[in-house]
């Protein structure tokens, strides 16, 4: 009896925690800043309290905002063979048929990928340039001169520049399933729009996690996809719930969660603190970069750092940033500023 009462008390505290956390400081909506903050202001007002914000007028000087058209990308990158994630449904790294399914990684000429994104060539599948491990510098070095290798006020606030930058470009059908990262993110959009659904870490008691067998999509000779188990890999903890259409009969606790939604437009960046849950969609032809991500052509910049100290401002930290933008397909860039492994920065 005593153990049952104690368990009920713990559950009651967990149920009340998200409401109390919101009352103490979580925002009811994502704030917009009209200018980049100073390093101290950014650390004090956003990094330390773990609050997201959308920042305008921070990348307006990037040449990519004007130069990254389809014609320009074809001319500069053209026939180069790049890595492209391919799925039958747009969901890479997501739960499907009781598996955690990863995309097929296909090598193809970049211009062929653009043909698919621009609908010059039809395909029933969904294609997305989303490889990590600094693919901007490794696969797309021709584009590096069009963006900033780091965000100066972010680098100063965290005490270190990014370790990697990633470029992501994809179709509107490409969706990032609900998950969280253990580092800071900064998304920069170059063209188009990126749509975020966010949950603060305090909503964790209402968000379901289960263990899934990891698997990968493989294309058969007839062009259909089959799901092949990664039999030697350990099971992966992942969120099975779709926050846009939650099954509240299966996951009734989720009804108590309170998501925030925001749209990041071309020329804007989203600071997404560590451990915030996020589900992401994009306009078609979005370009984005992640200093640590790009996508319709969305351009996201994602930045990852190592240790975060909340006891004082600018210190050696490990925090990521993301940037996003759009053309008519989807591109994303990531950069990883603090000591995560070399593949910590991604362009989405």
mmCIF file of C-alpha atoms in Angstrom:
data_model
loop_
_atom_site.group_PDB
_atom_site.id
_atom_site.type_symbol
_atom_site.label_atom_id
_atom_site.label_comp_id
_atom_site.label_asym_id
_atom_site.label_seq_id
_atom_site.Cartn_x
_atom_site.Cartn_y
_atom_site.Cartn_z
ATOM 1 C CA UNK A 1 0.000 0.000 0.000
ATOM 2 C CA UNK A 2 2.765 2.418 1.000
ATOM 3 C CA UNK A 3 4.635 1.698 -2.253
ATOM 4 C CA UNK A 4 1.476 2.295 -4.291
ATOM 5 C CA UNK A 5 0.836 5.608 -2.548
ATOM 6 C CA UNK A 6 4.436 6.691 -3.154
ATOM 7 C CA UNK A 7 4.149 5.807 -6.843
ATOM 8 C CA UNK A 8 0.924 7.785 -7.154
ATOM 9 C CA UNK A 9 2.616 10.752 -5.476
ATOM 10 C CA UNK A 10 5.519 10.611 -7.924
ATOM 11 C CA UNK A 11 3.128 10.442 -10.872
ATOM 12 C CA UNK A 12 1.217 13.409 -9.477
ATOM 13 C CA UNK A 13 4.425 15.438 -9.221
ATOM 14 C CA UNK A 14 5.397 14.536 -12.782
ATOM 15 C CA UNK A 15 1.967 15.531 -14.048
ATOM 16 C CA UNK A 16 2.200 18.908 -12.307
ATOM 17 C CA UNK A 17 5.826 19.573 -13.309
ATOM 18 C CA UNK A 18 5.186 20.827 -16.881
ATOM 19 C CA UNK A 19 2.588 23.343 -15.684
ATOM 20 C CA UNK A 20 4.894 24.583 -12.919
ATOM 21 C CA UNK A 21 7.818 24.855 -15.350
ATOM 22 C CA UNK A 22 5.718 26.978 -17.716
ATOM 23 C CA UNK A 23 4.648 29.223 -14.855
ATOM 24 C CA UNK A 24 8.299 29.690 -13.884
ATOM 25 C CA UNK A 25 9.491 30.747 -17.306
ATOM 26 C CA UNK A 26 8.789 28.612 -20.380
ATOM 27 C CA UNK A 27 7.339 30.855 -23.100
ATOM 28 C CA UNK A 28 3.771 30.360 -24.335
ATOM 29 C CA UNK A 29 4.975 31.175 -27.849
ATOM 30 C CA UNK A 30 8.380 31.431 -29.525
ATOM 31 C CA UNK A 31 9.676 35.037 -29.260
ATOM 32 C CA UNK A 32 11.035 36.916 -32.293
ATOM 33 C CA UNK A 33 14.097 39.157 -32.078
ATOM 34 C CA UNK A 34 14.518 41.910 -34.672
ATOM 35 C CA UNK A 35 18.316 41.882 -34.429
ATOM 36 C CA UNK A 36 21.089 39.479 -33.388
ATOM 37 C CA UNK A 37 21.830 39.611 -29.648
ATOM 38 C CA UNK A 38 25.227 40.396 -28.182
ATOM 39 C CA UNK A 39 27.189 37.332 -26.986
ATOM 40 C CA UNK A 40 26.442 38.118 -23.344
ATOM 41 C CA UNK A 41 22.774 38.836 -24.021
ATOM 42 C CA UNK A 42 22.404 35.637 -26.016
ATOM 43 C CA UNK A 43 23.965 33.496 -23.302
ATOM 44 C CA UNK A 44 22.126 35.217 -20.437
ATOM 45 C CA UNK A 45 18.668 35.519 -21.985
ATOM 46 C CA UNK A 46 18.446 32.348 -24.131
ATOM 47 C CA UNK A 47 21.195 29.735 -23.651
ATOM 48 C CA UNK A 48 21.297 29.742 -19.854
ATOM 49 C CA UNK A 49 17.489 29.634 -19.308
ATOM 50 C CA UNK A 50 17.127 27.150 -22.187
ATOM 51 C CA UNK A 51 14.582 29.202 -24.170
ATOM 52 C CA UNK A 52 14.097 29.172 -27.971
ATOM 53 C CA UNK A 53 13.816 32.277 -30.134
ATOM 54 C CA UNK A 54 13.648 33.252 -33.808
ATOM 55 C CA UNK A 55 16.258 35.834 -34.817
ATOM 56 C CA UNK A 56 15.764 38.163 -37.776
ATOM 57 C CA UNK A 57 18.375 40.214 -39.665
ATOM 58 C CA UNK A 58 21.216 37.912 -38.615
ATOM 59 C CA UNK A 59 22.186 36.475 -42.010
ATOM 60 C CA UNK A 60 20.959 39.201 -44.371
ATOM 61 C CA UNK A 61 24.551 39.777 -45.492
ATOM 62 C CA UNK A 62 25.030 36.200 -46.730
ATOM 63 C CA UNK A 63 25.532 36.017 -50.520
ATOM 64 C CA UNK A 64 23.574 32.734 -50.496
ATOM 65 C CA UNK A 65 20.303 34.586 -49.907
ATOM 66 C CA UNK A 66 20.514 36.039 -53.422
ATOM 67 C CA UNK A 67 22.778 33.592 -55.220
ATOM 68 C CA UNK A 68 21.316 30.199 -54.364
ATOM 69 C CA UNK A 69 18.898 29.743 -57.227
ATOM 70 C CA UNK A 70 18.355 26.454 -59.008
ATOM 71 C CA UNK A 71 20.351 27.724 -61.984
ATOM 72 C CA UNK A 72 23.245 28.764 -59.752
ATOM 73 C CA UNK A 73 23.338 25.432 -57.911
ATOM 74 C CA UNK A 74 23.301 23.556 -61.212
ATOM 75 C CA UNK A 75 26.175 25.632 -62.521
ATOM 76 C CA UNK A 76 28.316 25.432 -59.381
ATOM 77 C CA UNK A 77 27.646 21.861 -58.181
ATOM 78 C CA UNK A 78 26.243 20.352 -61.400
ATOM 79 C CA UNK A 79 27.180 16.737 -62.155
ATOM 80 C CA UNK A 80 29.055 16.094 -58.917
ATOM 81 C CA UNK A 81 27.926 12.857 -57.238
ATOM 82 C CA UNK A 82 26.481 13.501 -53.773
ATOM 83 C CA UNK A 83 24.774 11.490 -51.028
ATOM 84 C CA UNK A 84 20.965 11.595 -51.052
ATOM 85 C CA UNK A 85 18.559 10.014 -48.543
ATOM 86 C CA UNK A 86 15.652 8.220 -50.255
ATOM 87 C CA UNK A 87 12.447 6.969 -48.626
ATOM 88 C CA UNK A 88 9.021 5.866 -49.898
ATOM 89 C CA UNK A 89 7.128 8.204 -47.547
ATOM 90 C CA UNK A 90 9.350 11.171 -46.617
ATOM 91 C CA UNK A 91 10.108 9.856 -43.136
ATOM 92 C CA UNK A 92 13.800 9.136 -42.597
ATOM 93 C CA UNK A 93 14.900 8.063 -39.124
ATOM 94 C CA UNK A 94 11.360 7.393 -37.943
ATOM 95 C CA UNK A 95 9.132 4.630 -36.609
ATOM 96 C CA UNK A 96 7.414 2.569 -39.316
ATOM 97 C CA UNK A 97 5.953 -0.932 -39.091
ATOM 98 C CA UNK A 98 7.285 -1.349 -35.557
ATOM 99 C CA UNK A 99 10.856 -0.565 -36.692
ATOM 100 C CA UNK A 100 13.131 2.475 -36.428
ATOM 101 C CA UNK A 101 13.725 2.849 -40.150
ATOM 102 C CA UNK A 102 16.616 4.782 -41.695
ATOM 103 C CA UNK A 103 16.707 5.953 -45.341
ATOM 104 C CA UNK A 104 18.489 4.392 -48.258
ATOM 105 C CA UNK A 105 21.684 6.392 -48.847
ATOM 106 C CA UNK A 106 21.960 6.797 -52.627
ATOM 107 C CA UNK A 107 24.864 8.267 -54.613
ATOM 108 C CA UNK A 108 23.638 10.362 -57.547
ATOM 109 C CA UNK A 109 24.616 13.434 -59.619
ATOM 110 C CA UNK A 110 23.420 16.598 -57.905
ATOM 111 C CA UNK A 111 21.750 17.827 -61.112
ATOM 112 C CA UNK A 112 19.655 14.628 -61.232
ATOM 113 C CA UNK A 113 18.562 15.309 -57.664
ATOM 114 C CA UNK A 114 17.548 18.857 -58.632
ATOM 115 C CA UNK A 115 15.514 17.449 -61.543
ATOM 116 C CA UNK A 116 13.487 15.423 -59.040
ATOM 117 C CA UNK A 117 13.068 18.305 -56.589
ATOM 118 C CA UNK A 118 11.934 20.628 -59.389
ATOM 119 C CA UNK A 119 9.533 17.961 -60.752
ATOM 120 C CA UNK A 120 11.311 17.812 -64.095
ATOM 121 C CA UNK A 121 11.560 14.092 -63.423
ATOM 122 C CA UNK A 122 8.767 12.283 -61.589
ATOM 123 C CA UNK A 123 9.435 9.781 -58.842
ATOM 124 C CA UNK A 124 7.105 8.122 -56.323
ATOM 125 C CA UNK A 125 9.832 8.375 -53.694
ATOM 126 C CA UNK A 126 11.051 11.266 -51.539
ATOM 127 C CA UNK A 127 14.624 12.544 -51.919
ATOM 128 C CA UNK A 128 16.554 14.617 -49.376
ATOM 129 C CA UNK A 129 20.168 15.811 -49.190
ATOM 130 C CA UNK A 130 20.725 15.434 -45.449
ATOM 131 C CA UNK A 131 24.053 13.716 -44.897
ATOM 132 C CA UNK A 132 25.861 14.883 -41.794
ATOM 133 C CA UNK A 133 29.544 14.934 -40.804
ATOM 134 C CA UNK A 134 30.188 18.369 -42.357
ATOM 135 C CA UNK A 135 28.863 17.557 -45.802
ATOM 136 C CA UNK A 136 28.935 21.244 -46.759
ATOM 137 C CA UNK A 137 32.725 21.275 -46.644
ATOM 138 C CA UNK A 138 33.130 17.648 -47.746
ATOM 139 C CA UNK A 139 30.544 17.373 -50.551
ATOM 140 C CA UNK A 140 29.654 20.994 -51.342
ATOM 141 C CA UNK A 141 32.859 23.028 -50.848
ATOM 142 C CA UNK A 142 31.871 25.130 -53.874
ATOM 143 C CA UNK A 143 29.094 26.712 -51.766
ATOM 144 C CA UNK A 144 31.110 27.507 -48.645
ATOM 145 C CA UNK A 145 32.033 30.998 -49.853
ATOM 146 C CA UNK A 146 28.335 31.958 -50.018
ATOM 147 C CA UNK A 147 27.711 31.565 -46.288
ATOM 148 C CA UNK A 148 29.403 32.431 -43.030
ATOM 149 C CA UNK A 149 31.517 29.615 -41.535
ATOM 150 C CA UNK A 150 30.277 30.514 -38.056
ATOM 151 C CA UNK A 151 28.004 32.969 -36.260
ATOM 152 C CA UNK A 152 30.402 35.360 -34.461
ATOM 153 C CA UNK A 153 28.153 36.219 -31.515
ATOM 154 C CA UNK A 154 27.328 32.533 -31.030
ATOM 155 C CA UNK A 155 30.994 31.547 -31.220
ATOM 156 C CA UNK A 156 31.910 34.191 -28.657
ATOM 157 C CA UNK A 157 29.048 33.256 -26.351
ATOM 158 C CA UNK A 158 30.067 29.591 -26.413
ATOM 159 C CA UNK A 159 33.807 30.149 -26.487
ATOM 160 C CA UNK A 160 34.495 28.129 -29.639
ATOM 161 C CA UNK A 161 33.809 28.024 -33.364
ATOM 162 C CA UNK A 162 31.916 25.170 -35.052
ATOM 163 C CA UNK A 163 33.637 21.888 -35.817
ATOM 164 C CA UNK A 164 31.478 21.030 -38.855
ATOM 165 C CA UNK A 165 28.859 22.454 -41.212
ATOM 166 C CA UNK A 166 26.100 20.484 -42.960
ATOM 167 C CA UNK A 167 23.957 21.292 -45.992
ATOM 168 C CA UNK A 168 20.453 19.847 -46.387
ATOM 169 C CA UNK A 169 18.091 20.232 -49.337
ATOM 170 C CA UNK A 170 14.818 18.432 -49.843
ATOM 171 C CA UNK A 171 11.204 18.209 -50.895
ATOM 172 C CA UNK A 172 8.204 19.375 -48.897
ATOM 173 C CA UNK A 173 7.251 15.719 -48.357
ATOM 174 C CA UNK A 174 10.408 15.201 -46.279
ATOM 175 C CA UNK A 175 9.477 15.288 -42.584
ATOM 176 C CA UNK A 176 11.642 15.156 -39.463
ATOM 177 C CA UNK A 177 9.891 13.033 -36.835
ATOM 178 C CA UNK A 178 9.545 14.233 -33.246
ATOM 179 C CA UNK A 179 12.833 13.917 -31.349
ATOM 180 C CA UNK A 180 15.271 15.872 -29.196
ATOM 181 C CA UNK A 181 18.987 16.636 -29.438
ATOM 182 C CA UNK A 182 21.459 16.819 -26.584
ATOM 183 C CA UNK A 183 23.045 20.017 -27.875
ATOM 184 C CA UNK A 184 22.141 23.549 -28.901
ATOM 185 C CA UNK A 185 20.797 24.110 -32.418
ATOM 186 C CA UNK A 186 20.656 27.111 -34.720
ATOM 187 C CA UNK A 187 18.593 26.773 -37.936
ATOM 188 C CA UNK A 188 19.132 29.351 -40.706
ATOM 189 C CA UNK A 189 16.718 29.487 -43.635
ATOM 190 C CA UNK A 190 18.053 30.783 -46.955
ATOM 191 C CA UNK A 191 14.846 30.427 -48.980
ATOM 192 C CA UNK A 192 11.376 29.095 -48.371
ATOM 193 C CA UNK A 193 10.019 28.292 -44.921
ATOM 194 C CA UNK A 194 10.508 25.696 -42.218
ATOM 195 C CA UNK A 195 7.709 24.761 -39.824
ATOM 196 C CA UNK A 196 8.557 23.691 -36.278
ATOM 197 C CA UNK A 197 6.419 22.054 -33.615
ATOM 198 C CA UNK A 198 8.254 22.254 -30.282
ATOM 199 C CA UNK A 199 7.918 20.786 -26.808
ATOM 200 C CA UNK A 200 9.991 21.962 -23.841
ATOM 201 C CA UNK A 201 11.919 19.290 -21.907
ATOM 202 C CA UNK A 202 9.329 19.539 -19.137
ATOM 203 C CA UNK A 203 6.763 17.858 -21.421
ATOM 204 C CA UNK A 204 8.819 14.647 -21.332
ATOM 205 C CA UNK A 205 6.388 12.840 -18.916
ATOM 206 C CA UNK A 206 3.694 13.070 -21.616
ATOM 207 C CA UNK A 207 5.813 12.068 -24.625
ATOM 208 C CA UNK A 208 6.046 8.292 -25.239
ATOM 209 C CA UNK A 209 9.292 6.479 -25.932
ATOM 210 C CA UNK A 210 9.648 2.849 -26.983
ATOM 211 C CA UNK A 211 12.529 0.613 -28.092
ATOM 212 C CA UNK A 212 12.617 -0.374 -31.767
ATOM 213 C CA UNK A 213 14.617 -2.697 -33.952
ATOM 214 C CA UNK A 214 16.752 -0.517 -36.270
ATOM 215 C CA UNK A 215 16.283 -1.134 -39.986
ATOM 216 C CA UNK A 216 17.060 0.475 -43.343
ATOM 217 C CA UNK A 217 15.082 1.011 -46.543
ATOM 218 C CA UNK A 218 16.475 -0.926 -49.526
ATOM 219 C CA UNK A 219 15.236 -0.639 -53.099
ATOM 220 C CA UNK A 220 14.373 -3.934 -54.798
ATOM 221 C CA UNK A 221 14.964 -4.669 -58.476
ATOM 222 C CA UNK A 222 11.346 -3.770 -59.291
ATOM 223 C CA UNK A 223 11.793 -0.349 -57.668
ATOM 224 C CA UNK A 224 9.774 -1.102 -54.543
ATOM 225 C CA UNK A 225 11.173 -0.610 -51.044
ATOM 226 C CA UNK A 226 11.810 -3.330 -48.527
ATOM 227 C CA UNK A 227 12.747 -2.845 -44.890
ATOM 228 C CA UNK A 228 15.898 -4.741 -43.903
ATOM 229 C CA UNK A 229 16.699 -5.181 -40.207
ATOM 230 C CA UNK A 230 20.101 -4.165 -38.865
ATOM 231 C CA UNK A 231 20.312 -7.454 -36.971
ATOM 232 C CA UNK A 232 23.545 -6.777 -35.069
ATOM 233 C CA UNK A 233 22.510 -3.292 -33.911
ATOM 234 C CA UNK A 234 21.030 -2.529 -30.507
ATOM 235 C CA UNK A 235 17.434 -1.363 -30.236
ATOM 236 C CA UNK A 236 16.825 2.370 -30.620
ATOM 237 C CA UNK A 237 14.660 4.439 -28.238
ATOM 238 C CA UNK A 238 12.366 6.638 -30.337
ATOM 239 C CA UNK A 239 9.035 8.480 -30.183
ATOM 240 C CA UNK A 240 6.248 6.613 -32.046
ATOM 241 C CA UNK A 241 3.757 9.474 -31.850
ATOM 242 C CA UNK A 242 2.903 11.893 -34.673
ATOM 243 C CA UNK A 243 2.288 15.240 -32.909
ATOM 244 C CA UNK A 244 0.230 16.528 -35.864
ATOM 245 C CA UNK A 245 -2.181 13.599 -35.591
ATOM 246 C CA UNK A 246 -1.672 12.015 -32.160
ATOM 247 C CA UNK A 247 -3.376 8.747 -31.286
ATOM 248 C CA UNK A 248 -4.756 9.814 -27.909
ATOM 249 C CA UNK A 249 -6.400 6.450 -27.321
ATOM 250 C CA UNK A 250 -2.976 4.801 -27.459
ATOM 251 C CA UNK A 251 -1.101 7.699 -25.811
ATOM 252 C CA UNK A 252 -3.668 9.584 -23.655
ATOM 253 C CA UNK A 253 -0.974 11.358 -21.599
ATOM 254 C CA UNK A 254 0.041 13.374 -24.656
ATOM 255 C CA UNK A 255 -3.196 15.362 -24.352
ATOM 256 C CA UNK A 256 -1.581 17.140 -21.385
ATOM 257 C CA UNK A 257 1.421 18.323 -23.436
ATOM 258 C CA UNK A 258 1.335 21.850 -24.822
ATOM 259 C CA UNK A 259 3.329 22.258 -28.054
ATOM 260 C CA UNK A 260 4.572 25.549 -29.447
ATOM 261 C CA UNK A 261 4.605 26.164 -33.195
ATOM 262 C CA UNK A 262 6.618 28.627 -35.233
ATOM 263 C CA UNK A 263 7.538 29.316 -38.854
ATOM 264 C CA UNK A 264 11.113 30.240 -39.779
ATOM 265 C CA UNK A 265 11.256 32.195 -43.034
ATOM 266 C CA UNK A 266 14.060 32.993 -45.456
ATOM 267 C CA UNK A 267 16.699 35.154 -43.796
ATOM 268 C CA UNK A 268 15.672 34.098 -40.275
ATOM 269 C CA UNK A 269 17.231 31.661 -37.828
ATOM 270 C CA UNK A 270 15.782 29.611 -34.994
ATOM 271 C CA UNK A 271 17.761 29.051 -31.824
ATOM 272 C CA UNK A 272 16.594 25.683 -30.514
ATOM 273 C CA UNK A 273 18.041 24.846 -27.084
ATOM 274 C CA UNK A 274 19.252 21.405 -26.152
ATOM 275 C CA UNK A 275 16.673 18.799 -25.110
ATOM 276 C CA UNK A 276 13.732 20.606 -26.731
ATOM 277 C CA UNK A 277 11.595 18.154 -28.695
ATOM 278 C CA UNK A 278 10.989 19.191 -32.298
ATOM 279 C CA UNK A 279 9.027 17.993 -35.324
ATOM 280 C CA UNK A 280 9.959 19.735 -38.589
ATOM 281 C CA UNK A 281 8.346 20.263 -41.998
ATOM 282 C CA UNK A 282 9.314 22.579 -44.853
ATOM 283 C CA UNK A 283 8.029 24.298 -47.957
ATOM 284 C CA UNK A 284 8.922 22.699 -51.257
ATOM 285 C CA UNK A 285 12.220 23.827 -52.722
ATOM 286 C CA UNK A 286 13.352 25.119 -49.347
ATOM 287 C CA UNK A 287 17.080 25.722 -48.702
ATOM 288 C CA UNK A 288 18.414 25.681 -45.164
ATOM 289 C CA UNK A 289 21.625 25.277 -43.209
ATOM 290 C CA UNK A 290 22.407 23.828 -39.836
ATOM 291 C CA UNK A 291 25.483 25.176 -37.952
ATOM 292 C CA UNK A 292 25.248 21.965 -37.253
ATOM 293 C CA UNK A 293 21.197 22.056 -41.359
ATOM 294 C CA UNK A 294 19.347 23.241 -45.365
ATOM 295 C CA UNK A 295 16.028 22.226 -46.951
ATOM 296 C CA UNK A 296 12.439 23.125 -50.533
ATOM 297 C CA UNK A 297 15.544 24.519 -50.946
ATOM 298 C CA UNK A 298 15.790 25.119 -47.144
ATOM 299 C CA UNK A 299 19.044 26.242 -45.704
ATOM 300 C CA UNK A 300 19.718 25.428 -42.083
ATOM 301 C CA UNK A 301 22.824 26.045 -40.103
ATOM 302 C CA UNK A 302 23.382 23.909 -37.040
ATOM 303 C CA UNK A 303 26.045 24.525 -34.448
ATOM 304 C CA UNK A 304 27.107 22.054 -31.800
ATOM 305 C CA UNK A 305 29.213 22.718 -28.712
ATOM 306 C CA UNK A 306 30.476 20.528 -25.943
ATOM 307 C CA UNK A 307 29.919 21.461 -22.320
ATOM 308 C CA UNK A 308 27.435 24.041 -21.141
ATOM 309 C CA UNK A 309 27.956 25.791 -17.834
ATOM 310 C CA UNK A 310 24.993 27.678 -16.442
ATOM 311 C CA UNK A 311 27.102 29.216 -13.689
ATOM 312 C CA UNK A 312 28.639 31.921 -15.861
ATOM 313 C CA UNK A 313 28.503 33.405 -19.346
ATOM 314 C CA UNK A 314 30.876 32.715 -22.294
ATOM 315 C CA UNK A 315 32.665 29.495 -21.440
ATOM 316 C CA UNK A 316 33.818 26.513 -23.439
ATOM 317 C CA UNK A 317 30.497 24.950 -24.228
ATOM 318 C CA UNK A 318 28.982 22.441 -26.538
ATOM 319 C CA UNK A 319 26.002 23.955 -28.272
ATOM 320 C CA UNK A 320 24.576 23.630 -31.827
ATOM 321 C CA UNK A 321 22.937 26.152 -34.164
ATOM 322 C CA UNK A 322 20.654 25.716 -37.138
ATOM 323 C CA UNK A 323 19.806 27.809 -40.174
ATOM 324 C CA UNK A 324 17.124 27.350 -42.871
ATOM 325 C CA UNK A 325 16.059 28.739 -46.269
ATOM 326 C CA UNK A 326 14.224 27.880 -49.528
ATOM 327 C CA UNK A 327 14.403 27.768 -53.392
ATOM 328 C CA UNK A 328 12.070 25.275 -54.944
ATOM 329 C CA UNK A 329 13.387 22.095 -53.475
ATOM 330 C CA UNK A 330 15.100 22.057 -50.076
ATOM 331 C CA UNK A 331 18.603 22.704 -48.759
ATOM 332 C CA UNK A 332 19.972 22.715 -45.212
ATOM 333 C CA UNK A 333 23.332 23.482 -43.572
ATOM 334 C CA UNK A 334 24.781 22.538 -40.153
ATOM 335 C CA UNK A 335 27.880 23.591 -38.278
ATOM 336 C CA UNK A 336 29.133 22.187 -35.027
ATOM 337 C CA UNK A 337 30.954 24.745 -32.915
ATOM 338 C CA UNK A 338 31.983 22.857 -29.823
ATOM 339 C CA UNK A 339 33.796 19.628 -29.326
ATOM 340 C CA UNK A 340 31.295 17.066 -30.535
ATOM 341 C CA UNK A 341 32.768 14.472 -32.879
ATOM 342 C CA UNK A 342 33.700 15.781 -36.324
ATOM 343 C CA UNK A 343 30.253 14.903 -37.650
ATOM 344 C CA UNK A 344 28.467 17.176 -35.190
ATOM 345 C CA UNK A 345 27.612 19.948 -37.658
ATOM 346 C CA UNK A 346 24.976 19.400 -40.266
ATOM 347 C CA UNK A 347 23.424 21.231 -43.193
ATOM 348 C CA UNK A 348 19.782 20.143 -43.403
#
